[in-house]
Each structure stands twice: as structure tokens, then as C-alpha cells.
């Protein structure tokens, strides 16, 4: 099939053949320009013609046996068993196995087995001797037949030779062809579209239109796939909305140390504020955009306390609070929102209870390993209302995690600079048969809320968790680098279902 076949010429040749002979019995024998042609090329021509109803065709399934390379060698030089027989000299003495191998080569082994089975040879002492005067090399003869006719009348022989890898079966598809309803020996080019000119000059009435192929499959649309993290994020959003929460604006990756730490009553010497734990910005390195009166109360609370607290008793530094960082938790978003709510209260003259949540990226200067990246997502919620207590927090957390499908949870006392009491949240993981930490929670301290101007009996319960951990559990991903970053497989994103 060296030369490229002119498809249109082939179609004409098929039509002419049908015109003369009425039918093509089997395209395997159909010659175009003196040659048998590839059946796939033939099919292409048939499809073009049948789409115009000029012909109809049926598929013929045939099989054909071919002699393999090893089989061909046997056709040329005889079977392994015949070679073994021929290598053994006539007479009583015979040949040693070592000499036989030297004479025949590696195929002596298979040949021996077959020759014994055929009772051509036998053992005498350490030697092999001939048991018959002469042999008929049946294997070679059968292979010759197959080589010539691509078949053999004895199905058992075909089976046996195939097992010996001396022959191969090839399936071949060919076609029988008949004239169709609109048979003709000339091909009229069909129009694929109706054009404005056709409509204007009326030629559409006489044009032959190409049929629609309703069986053609469309191209899979590319793009528009949600990353597993975004799918789980959406699940969390829906849970919060069902529980009556509103979403906080989180579009602020760069934050001042003030809102990320100081406003949360996190002391300036706290280790989390080290270079090792937090990414600091170089340019610009600082900000000076603060509500100064509020900042002043925060400073005083850190240094001297107030609202029932003795404070930390250190010299608070404005330079430290001005440092720009990549936010280390979404609690910076929460502190902004609580401040905003307090400002609104000042304007309205009364406090409105509120429920808010956020889900977005946070950054920590961590060594990257299988379960840690330098950036991840936090899910965080808070409720601010009069006289809330720890019982409310436990109740809300049970409800929240139950909606996530997590029914067994336990709490463990913990420490956060901004909450008191604080509780870590553990859930029972049946697969691991272990209690694993799934979140952190607490009641914001008066040292955080009162400087904002919130009244003493307004309490805020809050909790936070990572988005990555539940996502990895739901999608059975055990290395975080398979979920995010350059090692993330795009097929994983495209193929994973929505997960609940
Ligand atoms: N900010 C905490 C963290 O990063 C989570 C948290 C939020 C804890 C709200 C208590 C209250 O782990």
C-alpha cells in the first residue's frame, strides 16, 4: 500500500464495477489499479457512497492463518524434531546429548521431546538412537499447506501449531457491495450547508445536501472542571448556608500583623510570629493604615490589660504590628468582621447577633512534606450573640460535623492565645481505627472582643479546620502534593466525581 489512494477515483472504480457486474461479492478480492487494497481505505470509499445512498454494503468477517517467523524457518529447513532425528546417525551407537546439542543448537531440546513423543528416537545408555528407519516431517508439511492457503483442513492441527507459536490467526474484515437507491456512475458533490446565495438564486431546490450524521460523537468539551478542593469547598459553603451563615470577604492574602495577630490578643513575642513560621513581605514591608483609636486600645490591653485582664505586661511595639505578612489563618478575616460588626453597633445603637463563615487560602512557612504545604485552605465559622457559652459551641460543632457526615466527635482542651476556653476537635476514623484531629475551636477572649467595643455579654464562639484534610480523606489521596502543585494529575481533576 505504498501509494496514497485517490479516494474519489476509488469510488468511481467501485461504481463502474457495480455497473458492469451488479455486485462486489467480497472486497478482499477487489482490485483497484491492479492491486488488492487495504480494507479500511475501501471502507472509507464505501461510507462516502452509502451516505449518498448510491450503494449499500455488508460486512464479511473472515479469518486467515499466517506462518510466523519461526514457522517459516521450519518450512525452509524442517521441524526441530526432524532436525534432531537427522542429527542422530543410523546404527546402534547413536549420539550423546551433548553432541546432539552441539550439532543442532538450542532447538535440540524441544526437538528431542517431540521426537520421543513421535517414537522416532529412544535412549540407549547415555546415547540417543533412531527407532525408525525414516520419518515424515508432518509439522513442516502442515506449515507448507498453511503458508500456501492461509488455512488447514484440520482444526486440531491449527490449534496445536498456534500453541507452538508457529502460526498466527489474523481476523480480516471485508465487504460485499450492491447498488443503492440512487446508484449512478457519476458522483455529484453534495452541499453541506445552505447558503445565502442558494436561497437568493433558488438553487437550493436542486442541490443535493449531505445527510446529517446523527451517530457522530461530539468532541468532549475541555475545561470547566472543578478541582476536588473546590468541590469540597462548595459542600462546606452549602452546609454553612443551610445553617444560616453569611460568607465573609476573604480577598486579602496580604495582611498586617495587627489584624492577623495583635487584634487577636496574640503577644508580639509569640513563636508563631517568627520568620520560621510566617512569611513576611519585603516590599512593601509595612503598612500604616489602621483605625488609630482601636489600635490604641489594643496596645493598652496587651501592655496593661483591662476588661478584667492583667494583660501581658510587656512593651508593645508599633513597628511589629505594622509588618505586612501573608495571613497565617483566616481568623484575621474574622477579626476584621467582628470589628466591623462592633462599628455597626456603635452606629445603630444596638448589637445584631451574627453568623459568618469563610473558606480561603492561608500561608505558613513550613517544610513541605506529604501532609504539609506552605499554603492551604482554612474553613472558619463564628457566631456572635448574647450570653453564648461552651454548650452552644459544642452543640453547633456537633450539628456542623454531622452535616459533613462525621458523627463521632470528641473535644480536648487546648490553648489558643485568642480563645478561652479552647477545644481541639477529634473525629473517629474507622479506616485508621483512631481518633484524628479535625479542627480547633473556642470562645474568643474578652481581651480580643472588648477593645473592639463589643458589650460584655456578647460572646463569640468560633472554629476552624483545614479544607485539605477532609478533601484528601474523601478522595483517598494520601500525598498532598498529588492534590496541589505541579505533581497534580490533570486527569485526576477531570475524572473525580462530586463527592459527599
Ligand atoms: N485559627 C485557628 C487555627 O489556625 C482556628 C481557630 C479559629 C481556632 C477560630 C479557634 C477559633 O488553627
Short mmCIF file of N, CA, C and O and ligand atoms in Angstrom, two decimals, residues 329 331 364 378 380 416 418-419 440-442 462-464, ligand 1:
data_model
loop_
_atom_site.label_atom_id
_atom_site.label_comp_id
_atom_site.label_asym_id
_atom_site.label_seq_id
_atom_site.Cartn_x
_atom_site.Cartn_y
_atom_site.Cartn_z
N UNK A 329 -3.79 32.63 59.12
CA UNK A 329 -5.08 31.96 59.34
C UNK A 329 -6.20 32.90 58.90
O UNK A 329 -5.99 34.11 58.74
N UNK A 331 -8.58 33.64 60.64
CA UNK A 331 -9.08 34.34 61.82
C UNK A 331 -8.78 35.85 61.69
O UNK A 331 -9.42 36.67 62.34
N UNK A 364 1.78 29.41 55.58
CA UNK A 364 2.70 29.20 56.71
C UNK A 364 4.06 28.76 56.18
O UNK A 364 4.13 27.98 55.25
N UNK A 378 -8.31 27.28 54.85
CA UNK A 378 -9.00 27.12 56.13
C UNK A 378 -10.50 27.36 55.96
O UNK A 378 -10.91 28.23 55.18
N UNK A 380 -13.61 28.43 58.29
CA UNK A 380 -13.77 29.02 59.61
C UNK A 380 -15.17 29.59 59.78
O UNK A 380 -15.73 30.16 58.84
N UNK A 416 -5.27 28.46 72.65
CA UNK A 416 -5.06 29.46 71.60
C UNK A 416 -4.92 30.80 72.31
O UNK A 416 -5.63 31.05 73.28
N UNK A 418 -6.11 33.52 71.51
CA UNK A 418 -7.30 34.36 71.34
C UNK A 418 -8.59 33.73 71.82
O UNK A 418 -9.64 34.34 71.77
N UNK A 419 -8.56 32.45 72.24
CA UNK A 419 -9.79 31.84 72.75
C UNK A 419 -9.57 31.27 74.14
O UNK A 419 -8.49 30.82 74.49
N UNK A 440 -10.13 23.00 65.31
CA UNK A 440 -9.76 23.75 66.51
C UNK A 440 -10.91 24.73 66.77
O UNK A 440 -11.55 25.18 65.82
N UNK A 441 -11.16 25.04 68.02
CA UNK A 441 -12.31 25.90 68.29
C UNK A 441 -12.15 26.62 69.62
O UNK A 441 -11.19 26.36 70.35
N UNK A 442 -13.07 27.49 69.92
CA UNK A 442 -13.03 28.15 71.22
C UNK A 442 -13.99 29.33 71.28
O UNK A 442 -14.73 29.60 70.34
N UNK A 462 -16.32 30.15 67.98
CA UNK A 462 -15.70 30.05 66.65
C UNK A 462 -14.95 28.75 66.50
O UNK A 462 -14.55 28.14 67.49
N UNK A 463 -14.79 28.34 65.26
CA UNK A 463 -13.99 27.14 64.99
C UNK A 463 -13.36 27.22 63.61
O UNK A 463 -13.79 28.01 62.77
N UNK A 464 -12.31 26.45 63.45
CA UNK A 464 -11.62 26.43 62.16
C UNK A 464 -11.08 25.05 61.86
O UNK A 464 -10.80 24.28 62.76
N1 LIG B 1 -7.20 29.99 63.79
C1 LIG B 1 -7.17 28.66 64.28
C2 LIG B 1 -6.13 27.84 63.50
O1 LIG B 1 -5.47 28.41 62.67
C3 LIG B 1 -8.51 28.00 64.16
C4 LIG B 1 -9.50 28.63 65.11
C5 LIG B 1 -10.44 29.51 64.62
C6 LIG B 1 -9.48 28.35 66.44
C7 LIG B 1 -11.37 30.08 65.46
C8 LIG B 1 -10.39 28.91 67.31
C9 LIG B 1 -11.32 29.79 66.82
O2 LIG B 1 -5.97 26.67 63.72
#
